[in-house]
Coordinates of C-alpha atoms in Angstrom, one line a residue:
M1 CA 0.0 0.0 0.0
S2 CA 1.3 3.4 -1.0
T3 CA 1.9 5.9 1.9
A4 CA 2.6 8.9 -0.4
I5 CA -0.1 11.5 0.4
N6 CA -0.5 15.0 -1.1
S7 CA -1.0 18.0 1.3
Q8 CA -4.7 18.4 0.6
T9 CA -5.3 14.7 1.4
D10 CA -3.0 15.0 4.4
Q11 CA -5.1 17.9 5.9
A12 CA -8.4 16.2 5.3
F13 CA -7.1 13.0 6.9
L14 CA -5.7 14.7 9.9
E15 CA -8.9 16.7 10.5
E16 CA -11.0 13.5 10.3
L17 CA -8.6 11.7 12.7
E18 CA -8.6 14.6 15.2
K19 CA -12.4 14.8 15.1
A20 CA -12.6 11.1 15.9
F21 CA -10.2 11.4 18.8
S22 CA -12.1 14.4 20.2
N23 CA -15.6 12.8 19.9
S24 CA -14.4 9.4 21.2
N25 CA -12.8 11.1 24.2
K26 CA -16.1 12.8 24.9
D27 CA -17.9 9.5 24.7
F28 CA -15.4 7.7 26.9
A29 CA -15.6 10.5 29.6
R30 CA -19.4 10.5 29.7
A31 CA -19.7 6.8 29.7
Y32 CA -17.1 6.5 32.6
Y33 CA -18.8 9.2 34.6
L34 CA -22.2 7.7 34.3
F35 CA -20.9 4.2 35.2
A36 CA -18.2 4.9 37.9
T37 CA -19.5 8.1 39.6
A38 CA -23.2 9.0 38.8
K39 CA -24.1 5.2 38.9
L40 CA -26.7 5.8 36.2
N41 CA -25.3 3.1 33.9
E42 CA -24.8 -0.5 35.1
T43 CA -22.0 -1.3 32.6
Y44 CA -19.1 0.4 30.9
N45 CA -18.5 -0.8 27.3
S46 CA -15.4 0.6 25.8
Q47 CA -15.6 -1.7 22.8
E48 CA -18.9 -0.2 21.8
I49 CA -17.3 3.3 21.8
Y50 CA -14.3 2.1 19.8
A51 CA -16.7 0.6 17.2
R52 CA -18.1 4.1 16.5
Y53 CA -14.7 5.4 15.4
P54 CA -13.1 2.7 13.2
I55 CA -10.5 5.2 11.9
L56 CA -8.7 5.1 15.3
S57 CA -7.8 1.4 15.0
Q58 CA -7.4 0.8 11.3
E59 CA -4.0 -0.3 10.1
E60 CA -4.3 2.2 7.1
T61 CA -4.6 5.0 9.7
F62 CA -1.5 4.0 11.4
R63 CA 0.5 3.6 8.1
K64 CA -0.6 7.1 6.8
L65 CA 0.1 8.8 10.1
K66 CA 3.5 7.0 10.4
A67 CA 4.4 8.4 7.0
L68 CA 3.5 11.9 8.0
Y69 CA 5.4 11.6 11.3
D70 CA 8.5 10.2 9.6
Q71 CA 8.4 13.1 7.1
N72 CA 8.2 15.8 9.8
P73 CA 8.8 14.5 13.3
Q74 CA 9.0 18.0 14.7
N75 CA 5.3 18.8 14.0
E76 CA 3.8 18.8 17.4
E77 CA 0.2 18.0 16.4
T78 CA 1.2 15.2 14.1
K79 CA 3.6 13.8 16.7
R80 CA 0.9 13.7 19.3
L81 CA -1.6 12.1 17.0
F82 CA 1.0 9.5 15.9
T83 CA 2.0 8.6 19.4
S84 CA -1.7 8.0 20.3
V85 CA -2.4 5.9 17.2
L86 CA 0.8 4.0 17.7
G87 CA -0.3 3.1 21.3
T88 CA -3.6 1.9 20.0
Y89 CA -1.9 -0.1 17.2
I90 CA 0.6 -1.8 19.4
G91 CA -2.0 -2.4 22.0
A92 CA -4.2 -4.2 19.5
Q93 CA -1.2 -6.4 18.4
L94 CA -0.4 -7.3 22.0
A95 CA -4.0 -7.7 23.2
E96 CA -3.9 -11.4 23.5
L97 CA -0.7 -11.5 25.5
S98 CA -1.6 -8.4 27.5
D99 CA -5.1 -9.7 28.4
E100 CA -3.7 -13.0 29.5
F101 CA -1.2 -11.3 31.7
Q102 CA -3.7 -8.9 33.3
N103 CA -6.3 -11.7 33.8
L104 CA -3.7 -13.9 35.5
K105 CA -2.5 -10.9 37.7
N106 CA -6.1 -10.1 38.7
K107 CA -6.8 -13.7 39.7
L108 CA -3.4 -14.4 41.3
K109 CA -3.7 -15.6 44.9
V110 CA -1.0 -15.9 47.5
D111 CA -0.9 -18.4 50.3
V112 CA -0.9 -16.6 53.6
S113 CA -1.7 -19.6 55.9
G114 CA 0.2 -19.6 59.2
L115 CA 0.8 -15.8 59.2
G116 CA -2.0 -15.0 61.6
L117 CA -3.8 -12.6 59.3
K118 CA -7.5 -12.2 60.1
L119 CA -10.6 -10.5 58.6
P120 CA -12.3 -7.8 60.7
D121 CA -14.7 -10.4 62.0
G122 CA -11.8 -12.4 63.4
Q123 CA -11.9 -15.1 60.7
P124 CA -8.4 -16.3 59.8
L125 CA -7.1 -15.8 56.2
A126 CA -5.6 -18.7 54.2
E127 CA -5.0 -16.7 51.0
L128 CA -5.1 -13.2 49.6
L129 CA -5.3 -11.8 46.1
Y130 CA -2.0 -10.5 44.9
E131 CA -3.4 -7.0 44.3
D132 CA -4.7 -6.8 48.0
I133 CA -1.3 -7.4 49.6
P134 CA 0.1 -3.8 49.5
E135 CA -2.7 -2.7 51.8
W136 CA -1.7 -5.5 54.3
L137 CA 2.0 -4.6 54.2
K138 CA 1.0 -1.1 55.2
K139 CA -0.7 -2.2 58.5
I140 CA 1.3 -5.2 59.7
A141 CA 3.5 -4.0 62.5
E142 CA 5.5 -7.2 63.1
K143 CA 8.6 -7.2 60.9
P144 CA 8.9 -11.1 60.5
T145 CA 5.2 -11.4 59.4
R146 CA 5.5 -8.4 57.0
Q147 CA 8.7 -9.8 55.4
E148 CA 7.2 -13.3 55.0
L149 CA 4.1 -11.9 53.4
Y150 CA 6.2 -9.9 51.0
D151 CA 8.4 -12.9 50.1
R152 CA 5.4 -15.1 49.4
M153 CA 3.9 -12.4 47.2
A154 CA 7.1 -12.0 45.3
K155 CA 7.5 -15.7 44.9
A156 CA 3.9 -16.1 43.5
Y157 CA 4.4 -13.3 41.0
T158 CA 7.8 -14.7 39.9
A159 CA 6.4 -18.2 39.4
T160 CA 3.3 -17.1 37.5
L161 CA 3.9 -13.7 35.8
S162 CA 7.6 -12.8 35.5
Q163 CA 8.3 -14.7 32.3
R164 CA 5.0 -13.5 30.7
F165 CA 6.1 -9.9 31.5
I166 CA 9.5 -10.6 29.8
D167 CA 7.7 -12.0 26.8
L168 CA 5.6 -8.9 26.5
F169 CA 8.7 -6.7 26.9
R170 CA 10.5 -8.5 24.1
V171 CA 7.6 -8.6 21.7
E172 CA 6.8 -4.9 22.1
N173 CA 10.4 -3.7 21.6
K174 CA 10.8 -6.0 18.5
M175 CA 7.6 -4.4 17.1
L176 CA 9.1 -1.0 17.4
A177 CA 12.2 -2.2 15.7
D178 CA 10.2 -3.8 12.9
L179 CA 8.3 -0.4 12.5
G180 CA 11.6 1.3 11.9
Y181 CA 12.5 2.5 15.5
P182 CA 15.1 0.0 16.8
D183 CA 16.6 2.6 19.3
V184 CA 13.8 2.6 21.8
I185 CA 15.4 5.3 24.0
E186 CA 15.8 7.6 21.0
F187 CA 12.2 6.9 19.8
Y188 CA 10.6 7.7 23.2
A189 CA 12.8 10.8 23.6
K190 CA 11.6 12.1 20.3
T191 CA 7.9 11.4 20.7
S192 CA 7.7 12.5 24.4
G193 CA 10.0 15.5 24.1
H194 CA 12.0 14.2 27.2
N195 CA 15.8 14.3 27.2
L196 CA 15.8 10.9 28.8
K197 CA 19.6 10.6 29.2
R198 CA 19.8 14.0 30.9
L199 CA 17.0 12.9 33.2
G200 CA 19.0 9.9 34.1
E201 CA 22.0 12.1 34.9
N202 CA 20.0 14.5 36.9
G203 CA 18.4 11.6 38.8
K204 CA 21.8 10.4 39.8
K205 CA 22.7 14.0 40.9
L206 CA 19.6 14.2 43.0
V207 CA 20.3 10.9 44.7
D208 CA 23.9 11.9 45.4
E209 CA 23.1 15.3 46.7
T210 CA 20.3 14.2 49.0
E211 CA 22.1 11.1 50.3
A212 CA 23.1 12.4 53.7
L213 CA 19.8 14.3 54.3
Y214 CA 17.7 11.3 53.3
T215 CA 19.6 8.7 55.2
E216 CA 19.5 10.8 58.4
L217 CA 15.8 11.4 58.3
M218 CA 14.6 8.0 57.0
S219 CA 16.9 6.2 59.5
A220 CA 15.2 8.1 62.3
L221 CA 11.7 7.4 61.0
Y222 CA 12.4 3.7 60.4
H223 CA 13.7 3.2 63.9
K224 CA 10.7 5.1 65.3
M225 CA 8.3 2.9 63.4
T226 CA 10.0 -0.5 63.8
G227 CA 12.6 -0.2 66.5
L228 CA 15.2 -1.6 64.0
D229 CA 18.3 -0.4 62.3
F230 CA 17.7 1.2 58.9
A231 CA 21.0 0.3 57.3
K232 CA 21.0 -3.3 58.5
D233 CA 17.3 -4.3 58.5
A234 CA 15.3 -2.2 56.1
T235 CA 13.8 -4.0 53.0
R236 CA 11.2 -3.3 50.4
A237 CA 8.7 -5.1 52.5
D238 CA 8.9 -2.3 55.1
I239 CA 8.4 0.8 52.9
S240 CA 4.6 1.2 53.2
F241 CA 4.5 0.5 56.9
T242 CA 7.4 3.0 57.5
L243 CA 5.7 5.8 55.6
H244 CA 2.1 5.2 56.3
G245 CA 1.7 2.6 59.1
K246 CA 0.7 2.9 62.7
P247 CA 3.2 1.3 65.1
K248 CA 1.9 -0.6 68.1
G249 CA 2.4 1.1 71.5
Q250 CA 2.9 4.5 70.0
S251 CA 0.4 7.4 69.7
D252 CA -0.3 8.6 66.2
A253 CA 1.3 12.1 66.2
M254 CA -0.6 13.0 63.0
R255 CA -4.1 12.1 64.3
E256 CA -4.7 15.6 65.7
I257 CA -3.5 17.2 62.5
N258 CA -5.7 15.0 60.4
Q259 CA -8.7 15.9 62.5
K260 CA -8.2 19.5 61.3
F261 CA -9.2 18.3 57.8
P262 CA -12.8 16.9 58.2
Q263 CA -14.9 15.7 55.3
S264 CA -17.2 18.7 55.6
K265 CA -14.6 21.3 55.0
L266 CA -12.8 19.8 51.9
V267 CA -14.7 21.7 49.2
P268 CA -15.1 25.0 51.2
L269 CA -11.3 25.1 51.8
A270 CA -10.7 24.6 48.1
R271 CA -13.2 27.3 47.2
Q272 CA -11.7 29.8 49.7
T273 CA -8.1 29.0 48.4
F274 CA -8.8 29.1 44.7
D275 CA -11.2 32.0 44.8
G276 CA -8.5 34.0 46.6
L277 CA -6.2 33.3 43.7
G278 CA -8.7 34.8 41.4
L279 CA -9.6 31.4 39.8
E280 CA -13.3 31.7 40.5
F281 CA -13.6 28.1 41.6
S282 CA -17.0 28.9 43.2
K283 CA -18.3 29.9 39.8
V284 CA -16.5 27.5 37.5
A285 CA -17.0 24.4 39.6
Q286 CA -20.7 23.5 39.7
E287 CA -21.8 20.9 42.2
V288 CA -23.9 18.2 40.4
N289 CA -26.0 15.2 41.5
F290 CA -28.0 13.9 38.6
I291 CA -31.1 11.8 39.5
N292 CA -31.6 10.4 36.1
K293 CA -30.1 10.4 32.6
D294 CA -32.6 12.7 31.1
T295 CA -31.5 15.4 33.5
Y296 CA -27.9 14.6 32.8
E297 CA -28.4 14.9 29.0
R298 CA -30.2 18.2 29.4
E299 CA -27.8 19.8 31.9
V300 CA -24.5 18.5 30.5
V301 CA -24.6 17.2 27.0
D302 CA -27.0 19.8 25.6
K303 CA -25.2 22.7 27.2
T304 CA -21.8 21.5 26.0
D305 CA -23.1 21.1 22.4
K306 CA -24.5 24.6 22.5
A307 CA -21.5 26.2 24.2
P308 CA -20.1 29.2 22.4
Q309 CA -16.5 28.8 21.2
N310 CA -15.8 32.5 20.8
G311 CA -16.4 35.5 23.1
N312 CA -17.2 34.1 26.5
P313 CA -16.8 30.3 26.3
L314 CA -18.5 28.1 28.8
R315 CA -16.0 27.2 31.5
R316 CA -17.4 24.4 33.6
I317 CA -16.1 21.9 36.1
L318 CA -18.8 19.3 37.0
L319 CA -18.0 18.8 40.7
D320 CA -19.6 15.6 41.9
I321 CA -19.1 15.2 45.7
A322 CA -22.2 13.0 46.4
N323 CA -21.6 10.0 48.6
R324 CA -23.5 7.4 46.7
E325 CA -23.2 3.6 47.0
G326 CA -20.6 2.1 44.6
K327 CA -19.1 5.4 43.5
R328 CA -15.4 5.3 42.9
S329 CA -13.7 6.4 46.1
R330 CA -10.5 7.9 44.6
A331 CA -10.7 11.5 43.3
Y332 CA -10.3 11.8 39.5
V333 CA -10.6 14.3 36.7
Y334 CA -11.8 13.4 33.2
P335 CA -11.9 16.3 30.6
A336 CA -14.7 15.4 28.1
A337 CA -14.5 18.7 26.3
V338 CA -12.4 21.7 27.2
P339 CA -13.2 24.1 28.7
S340 CA -16.9 23.3 28.9
E341 CA -17.2 19.8 30.3
I342 CA -14.7 18.6 32.9
Y343 CA -15.6 16.0 35.4
L344 CA -14.1 16.3 38.9
S345 CA -15.3 13.4 41.1
V346 CA -14.6 13.0 44.8
K347 CA -16.0 11.0 47.6
P348 CA -14.9 13.0 50.6
E349 CA -13.5 11.1 53.6
G350 CA -11.4 13.7 55.3
G351 CA -7.7 13.8 56.4
L352 CA -4.5 15.1 54.8
D353 CA -4.3 12.4 52.1
D354 CA -7.8 12.9 51.0
Y355 CA -7.5 16.7 50.9
S356 CA -4.2 16.6 49.0
A357 CA -5.6 14.2 46.4
F358 CA -8.5 16.5 45.8
F359 CA -6.3 19.6 45.5
H360 CA -4.1 17.6 43.0
E361 CA -7.1 16.7 40.8
S362 CA -8.4 20.3 41.2
G363 CA -5.1 21.5 39.6
H364 CA -5.9 19.3 36.6
A365 CA -9.5 20.5 36.4
L366 CA -8.6 24.2 36.6
H367 CA -5.9 23.8 34.0
F368 CA -8.5 22.3 31.6
A369 CA -11.2 24.8 32.5
Y370 CA -9.0 27.8 31.6
E371 CA -7.7 26.4 28.3
N372 CA -8.5 28.4 25.1
S373 CA -11.6 26.9 23.5
K374 CA -10.1 27.4 20.0
L375 CA -7.2 25.0 20.6
S376 CA -7.2 21.8 18.6
F377 CA -7.8 18.6 20.5
A378 CA -4.2 17.6 20.0
L379 CA -2.8 20.7 21.6
A380 CA -5.4 20.8 24.3
L381 CA -5.4 17.3 25.6
M382 CA -2.9 15.1 23.8
G383 CA 0.8 14.7 24.4
N384 CA 2.6 13.5 27.6
N385 CA 1.2 14.4 31.0
T386 CA 4.2 16.4 32.4
T387 CA 2.9 19.9 32.3
T388 CA -0.6 19.1 33.6
E389 CA 0.9 17.0 36.3
S390 CA 3.1 19.9 37.3
Y391 CA 0.0 22.1 37.7
A392 CA -1.7 19.4 39.8
Y393 CA 1.4 19.0 42.0
L394 CA 1.5 22.8 42.5
L395 CA -1.9 22.9 44.2
Q396 CA -1.3 19.6 46.0
N397 CA 1.9 21.0 47.4
L398 CA 0.0 23.7 49.3
F399 CA 0.1 20.9 51.9
M400 CA 3.8 21.5 52.2
N401 CA 3.3 25.3 52.5
R402 CA 3.6 26.4 56.1
H403 CA 2.0 29.8 55.5
W404 CA -1.1 28.2 53.8
L405 CA -1.4 25.5 56.5
V406 CA -1.4 28.1 59.3
N407 CA -3.4 30.9 57.6
M408 CA -5.9 28.9 55.5
A409 CA -6.1 25.4 57.0
G410 CA -5.9 26.5 60.6
L411 CA -2.9 24.5 61.9
S412 CA -0.6 25.8 64.6
E413 CA 3.0 26.7 63.6
E414 CA 4.2 23.6 65.3
Q415 CA 1.6 21.4 63.5
A416 CA 2.4 23.0 60.2
I417 CA 6.1 22.2 60.5
Q418 CA 5.3 18.7 61.5
A419 CA 2.9 18.1 58.6
V420 CA 5.3 19.6 56.1
E421 CA 8.3 17.6 57.3
K422 CA 6.4 14.3 57.2
R423 CA 5.1 15.0 53.7
A424 CA 8.4 16.3 52.4
L425 CA 10.2 13.1 53.5
E426 CA 7.6 11.0 51.8
D427 CA 8.2 13.1 48.7
L428 CA 11.9 12.8 49.0
Y429 CA 11.6 9.0 49.1
M430 CA 9.4 9.1 45.9
L431 CA 11.8 11.4 44.2
R432 CA 14.8 9.2 44.9
R433 CA 12.8 6.1 43.9
Y434 CA 11.8 7.6 40.6
A435 CA 15.3 9.0 40.0
S436 CA 16.6 5.4 40.5
K437 CA 13.9 3.9 38.3
M438 CA 14.8 6.4 35.6
Q439 CA 18.4 5.2 35.7
F440 CA 17.4 1.6 35.7
E441 CA 15.0 1.9 32.7
L442 CA 17.7 3.6 30.7
A443 CA 20.0 0.7 31.4
L444 CA 17.2 -1.8 30.7
F445 CA 16.3 -0.3 27.2
E446 CA 19.9 0.4 26.2
G447 CA 20.6 -1.6 23.0
V448 CA 17.4 -3.7 23.6
N449 CA 17.1 -4.6 19.9
E450 CA 20.7 -5.2 19.2
P451 CA 22.2 -8.7 18.7
G452 CA 23.6 -10.1 22.0
Y453 CA 21.3 -8.1 24.2
S454 CA 20.7 -9.9 27.5
L455 CA 18.5 -9.5 30.5
D456 CA 20.8 -11.6 32.7
D457 CA 22.3 -8.7 34.6
K458 CA 19.3 -6.5 34.8
G459 CA 17.9 -7.8 38.1
A460 CA 21.2 -7.1 39.8
A461 CA 21.3 -3.6 38.3
Y462 CA 17.8 -3.0 39.5
A463 CA 18.4 -4.2 43.1
S464 CA 21.6 -2.1 43.3
L465 CA 20.1 1.2 42.0
L466 CA 16.8 1.0 43.9
S467 CA 18.4 -0.2 47.1
R468 CA 20.9 2.7 47.0
G469 CA 18.2 5.3 46.0
C470 CA 15.5 4.2 48.5
G471 CA 17.7 2.9 51.3
F472 CA 15.4 -0.2 51.6
R473 CA 16.9 -3.4 50.3
Y474 CA 15.3 -4.4 47.0
D475 CA 15.2 -7.9 45.6
A476 CA 16.6 -8.5 42.1
E477 CA 13.5 -10.4 40.8
G478 CA 11.3 -7.4 41.6
W479 CA 12.2 -5.5 38.4
T480 CA 9.5 -7.2 36.4
R481 CA 6.9 -5.8 38.8
D482 CA 8.3 -2.2 38.5
V483 CA 8.7 -1.1 34.9
D484 CA 6.4 1.6 33.4
A485 CA 5.4 1.4 29.8
G486 CA 6.9 3.9 27.4
F487 CA 9.2 5.6 29.9
Y488 CA 6.1 7.0 31.8
V489 CA 8.5 7.3 34.7
A490 CA 10.0 10.3 32.9
D491 CA 6.6 12.2 32.9
Y492 CA 6.4 12.1 36.7
F493 CA 10.1 12.7 37.4
T494 CA 10.1 15.8 35.1
A495 CA 6.7 17.0 36.5
W496 CA 8.3 17.2 40.0
S497 CA 11.2 19.2 38.7
L498 CA 9.0 21.4 36.6
E499 CA 6.5 22.0 39.5
A500 CA 9.4 23.1 41.7
Q501 CA 10.5 25.6 39.0
L502 CA 6.9 26.9 38.8
R503 CA 6.5 27.1 42.6
E504 CA 9.9 28.9 43.0
Y505 CA 8.8 31.4 40.3
L506 CA 5.5 32.1 42.0
C507 CA 7.2 32.6 45.4
Q508 CA 9.8 35.0 43.9
H509 CA 7.4 37.0 41.8
F510 CA 4.1 37.0 43.7
G511 CA 5.1 36.2 47.3
N512 CA 6.4 38.2 50.3
P513 CA 10.2 37.6 51.0
D514 CA 9.4 37.7 54.7
C515 CA 7.8 34.3 54.5
N516 CA 10.0 32.9 51.7
G517 CA 7.3 33.8 49.2
E518 CA 4.9 31.1 50.5
D519 CA 1.9 33.5 50.5
W520 CA 1.9 33.6 46.7
Y521 CA -1.4 31.7 46.8
A522 CA -3.2 34.8 48.2
N523 CA -2.1 37.0 45.3
P524 CA -4.7 37.2 42.4
K525 CA -1.8 38.2 40.1
A526 CA -0.4 34.7 40.6
G527 CA -3.8 33.4 39.5
E528 CA -3.7 35.6 36.4
F529 CA -0.2 34.2 35.6
L530 CA -1.5 30.7 35.9
K531 CA -4.5 31.3 33.7
A532 CA -2.3 32.7 31.0
L533 CA -0.2 29.5 31.1
W534 CA -3.3 27.3 31.2
A535 CA -4.9 29.1 28.2
D536 CA -2.2 27.6 25.9
G537 CA -3.3 24.0 26.6
N538 CA -1.0 21.1 27.2
I539 CA 2.2 22.9 26.3
A540 CA 5.4 20.9 26.0
Q541 CA 7.6 20.7 29.2
Q542 CA 10.4 22.7 27.4
D543 CA 8.0 25.6 26.7
L544 CA 6.9 25.8 30.3
S545 CA 10.4 25.8 31.7
K546 CA 11.5 28.4 29.2
R547 CA 8.6 30.7 30.2
L548 CA 9.7 30.4 33.8
G549 CA 13.2 31.4 32.9
Y550 CA 14.9 28.1 33.6
N551 CA 15.1 26.8 30.0
D552 CA 15.5 23.2 31.1
P553 CA 12.6 21.1 32.5
T554 CA 15.2 18.6 33.9
D555 CA 16.9 21.2 36.1
V556 CA 16.5 19.8 39.7
G557 CA 18.1 22.8 41.3
P558 CA 14.7 24.4 42.4
L559 CA 13.5 21.0 43.6
L560 CA 16.5 20.5 45.8
R561 CA 16.2 24.0 47.3
L562 CA 12.6 23.6 48.1
M563 CA 13.1 20.1 49.5
R564 CA 15.8 21.3 51.9
Y565 CA 13.7 24.2 53.0
N566 CA 10.7 22.0 53.7
L567 CA 12.8 19.6 55.6
N568 CA 14.3 22.5 57.5
K569 CA 17.8 21.3 56.6
S570 CA 20.7 23.2 55.0
H571 CA 22.9 20.2 54.0

């Protein structure tokens, strides 16, 4: 089949493809909301939606778009469309292997007999689903029991799923080579816009420069939680309990702080904060609770379809805070159409974690709500998630802002310092973990399609890098449980760096030096600055960094400065 396309045909093809992506996204968002949140649909049928848009999964579509991308890989819209279609194409080719893997993983059970685990009614447990074990690791205070449970989980995965994961890994990378992209690192760097090798170098820099600070603080926390020696005893089995568990015989120092964040005050605190920034959250975020689909169609679908695209476009976040049976508990955002139909669902429970998750999702929602309605779908919603994640982290990280915690959330100075230091250490752990994962995945994919490539030494490299980065001893076999598809790790690692650049900029330009600029959130000019950024859609990470004056989204300097400030340490 010929892939030579004249410019007029190219334009018509791209317009048809983008329209299909836009309309299918709207259908998926609405179907998911009605199923998972509003509970007005009993089933969620993605295949039915895909069937409405055959252009998205046809091989001819992929071949045409590949030709356009290969001719001009610098065109941002074509690159975003190609990356999405490629994901769909590869996903279809791997569907059988992938479905088998996921089905086995979802059904995998682990023998826990003899460990003394019990249900709330006191009934002893003989087995657990693999996917349920992380929650148990978080709450088991006895080190031997926790370690044995982890070891059994790891053994069950290795026996059943590790080789299948490796098979998928090899097939997917060979597919990329067969399509003309044998250098996987180079391919993902081009399509994502990430400088992957520099990210690896900066990850190593971050681990090196925070080594003393991290080891000091995590050693103290580990000993407090377990009574054991961090350097000698800490393993991957202990991570969740160390960061989130409740040790026996000790009072929960965070309980009183969490009580300052009751379920009833979640949305009012968000409104007060975001309205103070000039973001008009009270106006843009409309509380909804649809009693039937007719009302939903009239209030949502009809209004979106009739929304003006020029002049004063409809900016609307559909805020669903109803506590209905079966509603998904975790907060999420799904932009059906920007800026007129953005779903923000939350099932308020209260506590710091619940609040910070809501503020994170609100960052996404406000970003989408203030996008320019004239943007193409590709520029508004496609591309990697780095910049929108940085906006989400910016609002989430108000929970590491002493000034905001005292003056808006009502904590005492002492409580604010305690809350910030706890959350900052958790963040430092995650940063070092993702920095180490970035280094490992670069080593994993280096020369993956070259003759003589071997996985034999990859487990040892994984254990060495992650153990050094996290301080907890990692097992070599665990690498097959810890690899993100398509270097997704780069999105998150870069988003942390980019958010720190944005936060430092806001503190310096819109905050008072007397409080290290932490009162930036109370300055409506900061809100105007954010709205100007958001209007341009899902801009590339390089563009955002350049606008902030850093010119490098991988620069971890601001991140290190803010981390040390939040941990109240100078070294």
